[in-house]
Coordinates of C-alpha atoms in Angstrom, one line a residue:
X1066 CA -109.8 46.8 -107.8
X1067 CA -107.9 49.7 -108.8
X1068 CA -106.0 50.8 -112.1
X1069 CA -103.4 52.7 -111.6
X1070 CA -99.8 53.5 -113.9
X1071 CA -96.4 52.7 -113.4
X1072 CA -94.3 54.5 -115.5
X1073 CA -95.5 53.2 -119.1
X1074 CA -96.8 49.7 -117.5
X1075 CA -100.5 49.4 -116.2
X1076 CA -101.1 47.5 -113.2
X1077 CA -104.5 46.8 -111.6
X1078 CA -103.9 46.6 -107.9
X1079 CA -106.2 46.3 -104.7
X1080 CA -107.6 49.2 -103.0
X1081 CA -105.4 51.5 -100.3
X1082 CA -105.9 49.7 -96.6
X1083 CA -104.2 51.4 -93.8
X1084 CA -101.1 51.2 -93.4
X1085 CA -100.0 50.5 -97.0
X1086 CA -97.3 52.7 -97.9
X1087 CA -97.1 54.7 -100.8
X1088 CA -95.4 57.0 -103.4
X1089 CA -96.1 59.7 -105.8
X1090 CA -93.6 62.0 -107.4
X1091 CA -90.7 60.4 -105.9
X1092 CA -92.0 60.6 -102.0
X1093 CA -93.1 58.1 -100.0
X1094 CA -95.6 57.6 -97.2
X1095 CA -98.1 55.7 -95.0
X1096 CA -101.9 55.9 -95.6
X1097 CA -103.2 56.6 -92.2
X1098 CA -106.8 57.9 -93.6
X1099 CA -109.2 56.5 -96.2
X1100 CA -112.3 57.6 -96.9
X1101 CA -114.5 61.4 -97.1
X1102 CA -113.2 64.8 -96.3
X1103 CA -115.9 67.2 -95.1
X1104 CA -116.8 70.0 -97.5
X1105 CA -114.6 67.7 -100.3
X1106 CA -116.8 65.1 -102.6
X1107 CA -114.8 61.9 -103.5
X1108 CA -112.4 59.3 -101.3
X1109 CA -109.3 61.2 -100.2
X1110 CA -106.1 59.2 -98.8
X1111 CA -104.8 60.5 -95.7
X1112 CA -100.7 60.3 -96.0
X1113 CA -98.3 60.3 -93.0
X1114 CA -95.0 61.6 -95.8
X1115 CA -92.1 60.2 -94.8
X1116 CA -90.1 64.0 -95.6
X1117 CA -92.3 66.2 -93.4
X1118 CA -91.4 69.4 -95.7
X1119 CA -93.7 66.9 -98.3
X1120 CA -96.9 67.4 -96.4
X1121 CA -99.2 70.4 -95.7
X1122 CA -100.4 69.7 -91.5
X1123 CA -100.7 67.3 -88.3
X1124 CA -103.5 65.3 -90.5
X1125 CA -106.5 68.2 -89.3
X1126 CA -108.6 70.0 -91.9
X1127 CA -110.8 73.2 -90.5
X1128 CA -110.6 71.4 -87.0
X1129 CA -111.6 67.8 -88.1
X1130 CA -108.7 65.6 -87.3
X1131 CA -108.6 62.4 -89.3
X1132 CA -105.2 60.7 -88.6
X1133 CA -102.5 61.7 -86.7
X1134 CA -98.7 62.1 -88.0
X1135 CA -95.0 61.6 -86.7
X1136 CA -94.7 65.6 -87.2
X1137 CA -96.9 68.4 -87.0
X1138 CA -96.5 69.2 -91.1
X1139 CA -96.1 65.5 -92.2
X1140 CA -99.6 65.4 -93.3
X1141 CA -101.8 65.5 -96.1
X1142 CA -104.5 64.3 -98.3
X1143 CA -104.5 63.2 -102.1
X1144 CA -106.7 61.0 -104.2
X1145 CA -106.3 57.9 -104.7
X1146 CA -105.3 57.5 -108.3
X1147 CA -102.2 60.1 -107.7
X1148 CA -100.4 57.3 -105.9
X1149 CA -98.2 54.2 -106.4
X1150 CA -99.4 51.1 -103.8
X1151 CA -97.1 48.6 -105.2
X1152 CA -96.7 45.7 -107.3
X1153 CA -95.0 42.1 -107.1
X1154 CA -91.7 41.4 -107.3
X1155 CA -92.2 38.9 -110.0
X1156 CA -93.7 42.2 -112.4
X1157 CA -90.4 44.3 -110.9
X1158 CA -88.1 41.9 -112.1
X1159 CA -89.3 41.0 -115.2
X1160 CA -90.2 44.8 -115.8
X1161 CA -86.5 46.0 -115.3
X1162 CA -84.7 42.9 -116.3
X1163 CA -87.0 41.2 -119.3
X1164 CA -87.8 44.5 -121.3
X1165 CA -84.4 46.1 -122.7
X1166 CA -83.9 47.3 -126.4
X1167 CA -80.1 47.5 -126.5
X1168 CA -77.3 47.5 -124.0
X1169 CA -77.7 51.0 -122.6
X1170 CA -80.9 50.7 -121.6
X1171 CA -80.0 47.7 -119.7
X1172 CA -76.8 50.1 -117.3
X1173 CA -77.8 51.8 -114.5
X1174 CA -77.1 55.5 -114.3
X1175 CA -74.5 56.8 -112.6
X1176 CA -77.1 58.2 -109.8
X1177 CA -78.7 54.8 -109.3
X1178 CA -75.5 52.8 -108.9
X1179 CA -73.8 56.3 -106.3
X1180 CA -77.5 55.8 -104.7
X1181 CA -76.8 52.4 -104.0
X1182 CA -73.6 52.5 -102.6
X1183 CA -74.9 55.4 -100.5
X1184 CA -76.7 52.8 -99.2
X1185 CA -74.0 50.2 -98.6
X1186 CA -71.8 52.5 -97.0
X1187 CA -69.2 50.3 -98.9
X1188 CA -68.1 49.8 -102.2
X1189 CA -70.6 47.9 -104.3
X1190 CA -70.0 44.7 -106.2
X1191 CA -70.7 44.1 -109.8
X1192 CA -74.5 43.4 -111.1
X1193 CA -73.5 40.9 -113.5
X1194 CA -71.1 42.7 -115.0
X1195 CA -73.2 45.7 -115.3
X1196 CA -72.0 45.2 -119.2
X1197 CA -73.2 42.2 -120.0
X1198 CA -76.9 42.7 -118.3
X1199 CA -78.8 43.0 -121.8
X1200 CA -76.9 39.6 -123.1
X1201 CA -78.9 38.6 -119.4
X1202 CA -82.1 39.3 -119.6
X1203 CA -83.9 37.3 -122.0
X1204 CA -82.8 34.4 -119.7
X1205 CA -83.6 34.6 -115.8
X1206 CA -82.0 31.9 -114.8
X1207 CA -78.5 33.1 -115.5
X1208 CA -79.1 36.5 -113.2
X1209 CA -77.0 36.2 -110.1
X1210 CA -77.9 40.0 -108.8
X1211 CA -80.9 41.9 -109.0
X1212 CA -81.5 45.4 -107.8
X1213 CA -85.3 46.0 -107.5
X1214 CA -84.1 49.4 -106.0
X1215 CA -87.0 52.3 -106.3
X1216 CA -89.3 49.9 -108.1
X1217 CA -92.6 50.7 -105.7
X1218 CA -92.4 46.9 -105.1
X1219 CA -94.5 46.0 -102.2
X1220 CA -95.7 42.1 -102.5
X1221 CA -94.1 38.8 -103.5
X1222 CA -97.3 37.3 -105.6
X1223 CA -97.2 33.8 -105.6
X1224 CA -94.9 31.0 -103.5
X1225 CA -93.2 29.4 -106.5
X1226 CA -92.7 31.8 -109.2
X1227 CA -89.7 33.6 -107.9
X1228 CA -87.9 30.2 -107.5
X1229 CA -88.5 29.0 -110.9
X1230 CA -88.4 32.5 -112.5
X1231 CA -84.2 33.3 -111.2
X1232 CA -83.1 30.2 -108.9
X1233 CA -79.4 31.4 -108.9
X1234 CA -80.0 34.5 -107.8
X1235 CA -76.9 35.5 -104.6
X1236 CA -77.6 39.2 -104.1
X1237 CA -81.1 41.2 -104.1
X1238 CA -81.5 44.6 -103.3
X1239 CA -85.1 45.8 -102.0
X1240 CA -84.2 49.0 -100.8
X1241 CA -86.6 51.8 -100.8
X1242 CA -89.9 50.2 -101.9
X1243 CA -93.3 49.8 -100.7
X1244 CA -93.2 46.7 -98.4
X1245 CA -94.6 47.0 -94.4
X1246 CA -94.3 43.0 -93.5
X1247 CA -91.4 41.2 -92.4
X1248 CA -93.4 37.9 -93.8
X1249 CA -92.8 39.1 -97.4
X1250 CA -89.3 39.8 -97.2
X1251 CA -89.0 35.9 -95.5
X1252 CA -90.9 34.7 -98.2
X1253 CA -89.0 36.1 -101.0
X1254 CA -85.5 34.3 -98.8
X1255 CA -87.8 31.0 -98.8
X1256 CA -87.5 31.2 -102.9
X1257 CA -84.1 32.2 -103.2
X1258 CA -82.2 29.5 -102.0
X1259 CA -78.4 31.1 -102.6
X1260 CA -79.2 34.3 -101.7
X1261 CA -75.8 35.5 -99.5
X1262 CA -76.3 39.0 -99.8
X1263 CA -79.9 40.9 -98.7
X1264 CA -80.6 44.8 -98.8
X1265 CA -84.1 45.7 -97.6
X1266 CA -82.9 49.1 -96.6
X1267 CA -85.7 52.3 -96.6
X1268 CA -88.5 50.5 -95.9
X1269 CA -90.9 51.2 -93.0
X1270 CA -92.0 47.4 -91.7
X1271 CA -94.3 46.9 -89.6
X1272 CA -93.4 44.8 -86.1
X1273 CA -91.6 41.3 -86.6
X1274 CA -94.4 38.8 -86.6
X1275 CA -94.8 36.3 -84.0
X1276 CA -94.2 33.2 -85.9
X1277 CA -90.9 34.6 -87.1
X1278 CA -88.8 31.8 -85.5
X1279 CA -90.6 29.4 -88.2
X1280 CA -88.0 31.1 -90.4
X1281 CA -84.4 30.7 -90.8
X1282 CA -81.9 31.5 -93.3
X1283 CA -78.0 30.0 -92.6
X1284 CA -76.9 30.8 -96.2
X1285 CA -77.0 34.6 -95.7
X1286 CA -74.1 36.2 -95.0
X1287 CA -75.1 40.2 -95.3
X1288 CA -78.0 42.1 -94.3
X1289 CA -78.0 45.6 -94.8
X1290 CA -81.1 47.5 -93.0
X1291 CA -80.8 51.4 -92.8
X1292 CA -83.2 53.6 -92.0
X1293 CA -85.9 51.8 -90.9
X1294 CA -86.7 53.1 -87.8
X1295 CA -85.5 49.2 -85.9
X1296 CA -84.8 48.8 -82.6
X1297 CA -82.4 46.8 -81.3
X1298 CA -84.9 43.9 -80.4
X1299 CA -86.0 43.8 -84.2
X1300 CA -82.1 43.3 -85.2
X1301 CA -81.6 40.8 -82.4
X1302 CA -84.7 38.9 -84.1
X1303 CA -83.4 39.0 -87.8
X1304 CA -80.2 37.9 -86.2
X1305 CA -82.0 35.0 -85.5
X1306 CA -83.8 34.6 -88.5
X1307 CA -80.5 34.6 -90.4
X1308 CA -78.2 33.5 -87.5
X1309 CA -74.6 33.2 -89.5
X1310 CA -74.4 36.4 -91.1
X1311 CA -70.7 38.1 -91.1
X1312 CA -71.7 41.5 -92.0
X1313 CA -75.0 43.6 -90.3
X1314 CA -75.5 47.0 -91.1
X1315 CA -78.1 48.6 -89.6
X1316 CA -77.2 52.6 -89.5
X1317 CA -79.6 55.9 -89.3
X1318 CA -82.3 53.4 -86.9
X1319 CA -83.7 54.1 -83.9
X1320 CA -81.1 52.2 -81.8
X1321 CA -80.5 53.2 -78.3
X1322 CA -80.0 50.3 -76.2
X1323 CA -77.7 47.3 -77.2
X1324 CA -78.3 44.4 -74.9
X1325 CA -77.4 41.3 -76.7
X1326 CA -77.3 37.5 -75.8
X1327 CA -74.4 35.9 -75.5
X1328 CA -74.4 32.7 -78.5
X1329 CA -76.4 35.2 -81.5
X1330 CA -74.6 36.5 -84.3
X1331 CA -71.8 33.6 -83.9
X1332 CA -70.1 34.7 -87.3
X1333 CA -70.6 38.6 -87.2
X1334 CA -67.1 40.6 -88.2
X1335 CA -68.4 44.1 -89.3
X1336 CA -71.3 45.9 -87.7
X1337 CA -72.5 49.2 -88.5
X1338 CA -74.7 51.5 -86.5
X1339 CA -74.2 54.9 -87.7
X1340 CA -76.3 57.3 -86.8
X1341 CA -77.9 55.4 -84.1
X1342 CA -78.9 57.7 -80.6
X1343 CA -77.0 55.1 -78.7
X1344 CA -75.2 57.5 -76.4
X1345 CA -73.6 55.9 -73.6
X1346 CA -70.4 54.1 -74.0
X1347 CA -71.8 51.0 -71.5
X1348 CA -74.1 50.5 -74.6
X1349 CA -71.0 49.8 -77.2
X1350 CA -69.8 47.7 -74.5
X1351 CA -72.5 45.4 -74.3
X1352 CA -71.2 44.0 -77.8
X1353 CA -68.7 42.5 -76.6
X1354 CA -70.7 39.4 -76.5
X1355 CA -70.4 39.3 -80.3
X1356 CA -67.5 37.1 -80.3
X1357 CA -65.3 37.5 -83.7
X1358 CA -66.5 41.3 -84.3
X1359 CA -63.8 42.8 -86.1
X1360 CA -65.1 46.2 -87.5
X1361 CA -67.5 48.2 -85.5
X1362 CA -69.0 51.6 -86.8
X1363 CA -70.5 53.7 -84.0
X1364 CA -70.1 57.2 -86.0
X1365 CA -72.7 60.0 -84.8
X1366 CA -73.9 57.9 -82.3
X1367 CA -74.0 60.4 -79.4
X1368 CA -70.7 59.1 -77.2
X1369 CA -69.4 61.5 -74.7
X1370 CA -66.7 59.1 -72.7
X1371 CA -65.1 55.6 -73.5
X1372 CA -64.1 53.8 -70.9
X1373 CA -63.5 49.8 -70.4
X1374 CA -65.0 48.4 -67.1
X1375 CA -63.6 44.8 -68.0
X1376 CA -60.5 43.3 -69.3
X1377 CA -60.1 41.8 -72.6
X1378 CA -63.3 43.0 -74.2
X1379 CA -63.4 43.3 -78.4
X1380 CA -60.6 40.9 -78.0
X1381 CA -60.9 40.6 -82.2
X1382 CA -61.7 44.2 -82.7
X1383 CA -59.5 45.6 -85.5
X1384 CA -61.5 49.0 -86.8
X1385 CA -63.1 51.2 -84.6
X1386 CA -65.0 54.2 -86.4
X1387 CA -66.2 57.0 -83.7
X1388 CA -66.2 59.8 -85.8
X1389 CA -68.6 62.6 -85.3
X1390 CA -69.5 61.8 -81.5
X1391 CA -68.8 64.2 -78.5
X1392 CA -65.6 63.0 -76.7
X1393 CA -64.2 65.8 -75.3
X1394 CA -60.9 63.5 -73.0
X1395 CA -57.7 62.1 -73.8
X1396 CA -58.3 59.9 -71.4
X1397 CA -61.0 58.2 -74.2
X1398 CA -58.5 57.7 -76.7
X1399 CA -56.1 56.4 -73.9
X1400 CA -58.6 53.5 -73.2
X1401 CA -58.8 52.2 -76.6
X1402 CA -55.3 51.3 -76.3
X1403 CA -56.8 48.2 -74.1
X1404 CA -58.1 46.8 -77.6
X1405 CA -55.2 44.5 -77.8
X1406 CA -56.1 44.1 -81.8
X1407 CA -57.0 47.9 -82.7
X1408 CA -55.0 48.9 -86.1
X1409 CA -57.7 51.3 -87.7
X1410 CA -59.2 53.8 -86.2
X1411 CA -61.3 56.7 -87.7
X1412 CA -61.7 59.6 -85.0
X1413 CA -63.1 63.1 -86.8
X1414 CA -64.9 65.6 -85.7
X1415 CA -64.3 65.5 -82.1
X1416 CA -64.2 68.2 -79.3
X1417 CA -61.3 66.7 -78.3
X1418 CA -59.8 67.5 -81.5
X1419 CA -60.4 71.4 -80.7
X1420 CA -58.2 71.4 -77.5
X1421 CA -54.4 71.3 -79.9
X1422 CA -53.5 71.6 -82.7
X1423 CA -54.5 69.0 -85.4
X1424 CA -50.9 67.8 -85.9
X1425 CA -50.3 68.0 -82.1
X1426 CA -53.8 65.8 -82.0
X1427 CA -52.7 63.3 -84.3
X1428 CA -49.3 62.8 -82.5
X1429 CA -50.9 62.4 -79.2
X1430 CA -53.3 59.4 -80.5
X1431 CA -50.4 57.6 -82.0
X1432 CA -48.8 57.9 -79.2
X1433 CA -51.9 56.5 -76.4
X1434 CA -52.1 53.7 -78.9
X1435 CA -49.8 51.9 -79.3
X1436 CA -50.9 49.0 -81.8
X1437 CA -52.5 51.7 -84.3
X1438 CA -51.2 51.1 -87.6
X1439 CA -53.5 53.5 -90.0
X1440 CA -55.5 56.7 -88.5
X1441 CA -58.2 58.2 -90.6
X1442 CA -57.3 56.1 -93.2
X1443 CA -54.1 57.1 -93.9
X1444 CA -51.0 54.3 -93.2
X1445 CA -48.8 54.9 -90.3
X1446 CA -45.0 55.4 -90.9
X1447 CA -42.6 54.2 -88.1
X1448 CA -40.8 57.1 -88.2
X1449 CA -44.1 59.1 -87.6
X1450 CA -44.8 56.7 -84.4
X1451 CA -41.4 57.7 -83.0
X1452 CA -41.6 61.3 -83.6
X1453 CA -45.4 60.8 -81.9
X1454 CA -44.2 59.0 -79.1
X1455 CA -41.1 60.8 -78.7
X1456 CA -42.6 64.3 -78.7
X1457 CA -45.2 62.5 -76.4
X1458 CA -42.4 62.6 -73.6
X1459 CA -41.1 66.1 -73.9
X1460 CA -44.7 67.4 -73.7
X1461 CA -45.5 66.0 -70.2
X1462 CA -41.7 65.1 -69.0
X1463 CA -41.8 68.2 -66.3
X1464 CA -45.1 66.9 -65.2
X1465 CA -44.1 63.1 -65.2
X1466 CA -40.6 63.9 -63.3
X1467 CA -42.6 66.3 -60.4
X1468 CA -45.1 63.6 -59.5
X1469 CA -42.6 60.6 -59.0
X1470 CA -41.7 61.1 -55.4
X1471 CA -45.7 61.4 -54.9
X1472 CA -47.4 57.8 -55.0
X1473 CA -51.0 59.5 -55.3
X1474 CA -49.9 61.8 -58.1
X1475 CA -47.8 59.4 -60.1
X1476 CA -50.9 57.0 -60.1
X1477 CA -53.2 60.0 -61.4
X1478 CA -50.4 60.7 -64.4
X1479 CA -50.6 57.0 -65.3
X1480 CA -54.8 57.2 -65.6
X1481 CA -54.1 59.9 -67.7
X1482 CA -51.3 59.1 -69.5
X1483 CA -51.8 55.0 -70.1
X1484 CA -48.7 54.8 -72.0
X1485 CA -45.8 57.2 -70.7
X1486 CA -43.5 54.3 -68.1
X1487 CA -44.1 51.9 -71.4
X1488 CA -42.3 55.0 -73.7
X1489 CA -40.0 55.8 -71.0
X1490 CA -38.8 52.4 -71.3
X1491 CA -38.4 52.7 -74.8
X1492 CA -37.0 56.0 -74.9
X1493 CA -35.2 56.6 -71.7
X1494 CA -36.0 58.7 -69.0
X1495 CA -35.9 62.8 -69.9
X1496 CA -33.2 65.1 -68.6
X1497 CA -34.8 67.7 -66.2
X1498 CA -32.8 70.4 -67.0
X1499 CA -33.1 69.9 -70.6
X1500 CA -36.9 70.2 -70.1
X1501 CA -36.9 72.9 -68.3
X1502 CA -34.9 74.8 -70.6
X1503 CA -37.0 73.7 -73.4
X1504 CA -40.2 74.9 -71.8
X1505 CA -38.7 78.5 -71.5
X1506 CA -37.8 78.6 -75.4
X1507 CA -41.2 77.0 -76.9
X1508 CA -42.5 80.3 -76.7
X1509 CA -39.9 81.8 -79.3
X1510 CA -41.2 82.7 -82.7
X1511 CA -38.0 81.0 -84.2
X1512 CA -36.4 77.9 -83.7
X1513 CA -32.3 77.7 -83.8
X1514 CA -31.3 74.5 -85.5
X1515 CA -27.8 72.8 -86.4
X1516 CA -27.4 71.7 -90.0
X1517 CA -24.6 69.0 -90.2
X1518 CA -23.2 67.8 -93.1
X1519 CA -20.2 65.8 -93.3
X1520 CA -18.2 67.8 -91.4
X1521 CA -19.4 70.9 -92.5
X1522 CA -22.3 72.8 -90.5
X1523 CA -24.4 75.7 -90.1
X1524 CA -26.6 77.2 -87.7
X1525 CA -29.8 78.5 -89.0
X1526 CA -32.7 80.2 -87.2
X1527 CA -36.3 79.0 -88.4
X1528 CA -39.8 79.6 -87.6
X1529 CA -41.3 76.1 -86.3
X1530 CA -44.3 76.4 -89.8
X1531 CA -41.6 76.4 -92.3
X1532 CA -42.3 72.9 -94.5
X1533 CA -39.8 70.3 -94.5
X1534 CA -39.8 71.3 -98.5
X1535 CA -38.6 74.4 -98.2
X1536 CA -36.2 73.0 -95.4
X1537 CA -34.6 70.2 -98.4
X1538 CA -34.1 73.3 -100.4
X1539 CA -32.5 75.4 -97.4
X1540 CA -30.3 72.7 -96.7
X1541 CA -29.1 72.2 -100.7
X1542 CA -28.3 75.7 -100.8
X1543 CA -27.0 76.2 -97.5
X1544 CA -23.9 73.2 -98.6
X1545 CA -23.7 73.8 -102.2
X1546 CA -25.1 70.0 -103.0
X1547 CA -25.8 68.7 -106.4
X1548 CA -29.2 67.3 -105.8
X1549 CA -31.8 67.2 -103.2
X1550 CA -30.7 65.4 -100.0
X1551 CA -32.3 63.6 -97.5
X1552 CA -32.9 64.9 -93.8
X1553 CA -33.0 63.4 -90.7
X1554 CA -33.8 64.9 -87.2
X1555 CA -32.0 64.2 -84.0
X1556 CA -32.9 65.7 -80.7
X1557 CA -30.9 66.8 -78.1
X1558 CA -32.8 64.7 -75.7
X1559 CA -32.4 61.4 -77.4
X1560 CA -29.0 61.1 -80.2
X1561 CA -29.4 57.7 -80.5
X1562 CA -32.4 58.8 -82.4
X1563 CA -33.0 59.5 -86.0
X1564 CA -35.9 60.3 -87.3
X1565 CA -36.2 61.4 -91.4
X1566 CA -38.2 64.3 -92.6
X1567 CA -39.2 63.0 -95.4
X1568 CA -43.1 64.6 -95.3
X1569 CA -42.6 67.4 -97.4
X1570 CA -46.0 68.5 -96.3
X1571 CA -45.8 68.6 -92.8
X1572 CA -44.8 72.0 -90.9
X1573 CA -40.9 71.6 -89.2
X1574 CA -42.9 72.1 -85.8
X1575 CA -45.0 69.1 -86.3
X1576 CA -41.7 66.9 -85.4
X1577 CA -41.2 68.8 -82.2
X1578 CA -37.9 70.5 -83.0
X1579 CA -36.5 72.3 -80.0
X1580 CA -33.3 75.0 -79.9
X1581 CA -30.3 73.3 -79.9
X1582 CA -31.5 70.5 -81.8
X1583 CA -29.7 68.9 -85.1
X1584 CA -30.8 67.7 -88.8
X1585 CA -28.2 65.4 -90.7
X1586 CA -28.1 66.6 -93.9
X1587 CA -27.0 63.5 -96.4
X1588 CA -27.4 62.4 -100.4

């Protein structure tokens, strides 16, 4: 046995094996080495650090190797009484929940609970209130949520105590401790009958045991599991183990393939695999088999191309996050318009994105899809969809109108531009020699622009990056009005069309305004 101190609490422990992870001064690692170091007296600990700028070398000492590490400088030695190996989770949750003095000690800090979250990627629920955690603790049974966060837990001790000690426990978060078996965490779901909500996130397991279909958990609806270093085979085999969860998040792995069987994961609506090196797009499409997916988050996970090679895929698919990948085509953001459900849609960080301007960008991906309703989390206007889809047509009417008596050509424009014959039904075919005129004048530095009001109206020339602000007060000056009115924009191209500035933000060139063009000046 070993003594060793957790913050003011001593615990007598077994001795290091390998393999046991570890911490010590807030960093955590896996003993790959026990025993003498030549030209050192004493047992050392060989550590494999998890943060390789926390060890010294490749786990060689004056050419002696003794263990080998994930990175040349994730190494290093310390004795054995300088680390944490882990306690139970019956001590953790008595420790954190059974010992508080007053209500403040009984709140997390605002680190812990940002920490957490972190970890959710999502808001996080209440932990009984947070408030009303010291009235708690003196009685177990009542606790509905435990976070056993960063408490070096590492065993469950025991096959009944946790079921007697908090039976009504629906939410328990794990994250970042000491555990390396997948048996443990199953055996701490065997004693928690109600648990809905799991977080074992942080810790480095070892592989899924072979008995692991003895275990199944039906009640669980979320499983978050980030950074962990999983495959996709280990999430496919906790998707059996808890076969009806609704949420799976599983980001910052080591996921790269995503072959899944059609008939698992029968419930799941929101998966998360951020930070995965999944690359290829035929991956993400693989999912597909997940029938009622409704949220899928594929942020920095590599993707150069999206394409569709079926029909009707993600038929259920309402958010799509691909921010931060390496799609560098319109013709990407063209094919998600074949999600027939698609209404949020997060796209940052792009190379596409570099290729216009990022008002021009925005405009054209309102435009390829058409069921988008918010875009980077901001709520779609109508009248921003019909100046998107509307400008859509003036930029690529000369090209649209020069293919049409080429069959070839005309079916290359539609590959690249999915939606244009559905807007020109909508809008109306453009005038050729109103295009062509336009094309000449988009060069000019200033814009000339009709101000009607009533029947009063003026003429004013304006550079295309003067803000509709300035414009409301151009226009109250320019007619002597009373108060602030409101504008509306009609082009040229299409009268029937109004379409009202009312973005003081955005830049009069962000709504496409061509020579020749009007704005309706009322109160």
């Amino acid at each position: 046995m070993m003594v060793l101190k957790h913050e003011d609490e001593m615990i007598s422990i077994k001795t290091a094996n390998i393999g046991d992870r570890i911490e010590s001064g807030g960093s955590f690692g896996t003993v790959k080495y026990i025993g003498l170091i030549e030209g050192y007296t004493n047992i050392w600990l060989g550590v494999d650090w998890d943060d390789s700028d926390r060890g010294k070398h490749n786990g060689s000492v004056n050419g002696v190797s003794y263990f080998c590490t994930r990175t040349p400088t994730s190494g290093s030695f310390i004795r054995p009484e300088k680390v944490h190996l882990g306690r139970s989770v019956m001590k953790a949750i008595t420790s954190r929940y059974g010992q508080m003095d007053d209500e403040a000690a009984a709140k997390l800090t605002e680190a812990e609970l940002y920490s957490i979250q972190k970890t959710m990627n999502a808001p996080f629920l209440e932990f009984v209130g947070f408030d009303e955690v010291a009235s708690k603790q003196s009685n177990f049974q009542k606790l509905e949520v435990i976070n056993l966060r960063l408490q070096n837990v590492s065993n469950i001790d025991g096959q009944v105590g946790l079921r007697e000690l908090c039976p009504h426990v629906v939410e328990l978060d794990v994250s970042k401790n000491l555990f390396t078996e997948w048996t443990t965490i199953f055996n701490i779901c065997l004693q928690l009958e109600l648990l809905k909500w799991l977080n074992v996130s942080e810790n480095i397991m070892g592989e899924m045991p072979t008995n692991y279909g003895y275990y199944r958990f039906p009640k669980l609806k979320s499983l978050i599991c980030g950074t962990m270093r999983l495959d996709w085979d280990t999430v496919l085999e906790l998707g059996r183990v808890y076969p009806f969860v609704d949420e799976l998040r599983a980001p910052l792995n080591g996921i790269t393939t995503l072959d899944t069987p059609e008939g698992l994961f029968p419930n799941l609506a929101v998966l998360d695999l951020e930070g995965n090196p999944i690359g290829g797009w035929e991956e993400v499409c693989k999912l597909a088999a997940i029938p009622r997916l409704e949220h899928l988050n594929v942020e920095n996970t590599g993707i150069t191309r999206i394409y569709f090679q079926k029909s009707n895929m993600f038929p259920n698919l309402k958010k799509l996050v691909i921010s931060c990948n390496r799609i560098g085509d319109w013709e990407s953001i063209g094919e998600l318009d074949k999600l027939q459900c698609l209404e949020d849609l997060r796209f940052l960080k792009n190379p596409i994105l570099e290729s216009e301007t990022y008002a021009t960008c925005i405009q054209l991906i309102i435009a390829r899809i058409g069921n988008l309703q918010v875009l980077n989390g901001a709520v779609l206007r109508s009248d921003e969809r019909k100046g998107a889809e509307y400008d859509y047509i003036k930029k690529y009417g000369l090209e649209w109108l020069s293919v049409q008596s080429d069959a070839e050509r005309k079916l290359q424009f539609t590959r690249q531009h999915n939606r244009y014959e559905t807007l020109i039904e909508k809008y109306g075919t453009p005038d050729e020699s109103e295009l062509a005129a336009k094309q000449t004048v988009i060069k000019v530095s200033l814009i000339e622009v009709l101000f009607v009001h009533n029947e009063k109206s003026r003429t004013k020339k304006l550079p295309p990056t003067i803000l509709v602000q300035k414009l409301i007060m151009l226009a109250q000056k320019l007619f002597a009005l009373s108060s602030r009115p409101t504008l509306k924009y009609v082009s040229g191209l299409a009268s029937e069309i109004e379409i009202e500035l009312n973005d003081e933000g955005k830049e009069l060139g962000f709504y496409s305004v061509q020579d020749g063009d009007k704005i309706i000046v009322t109160l």
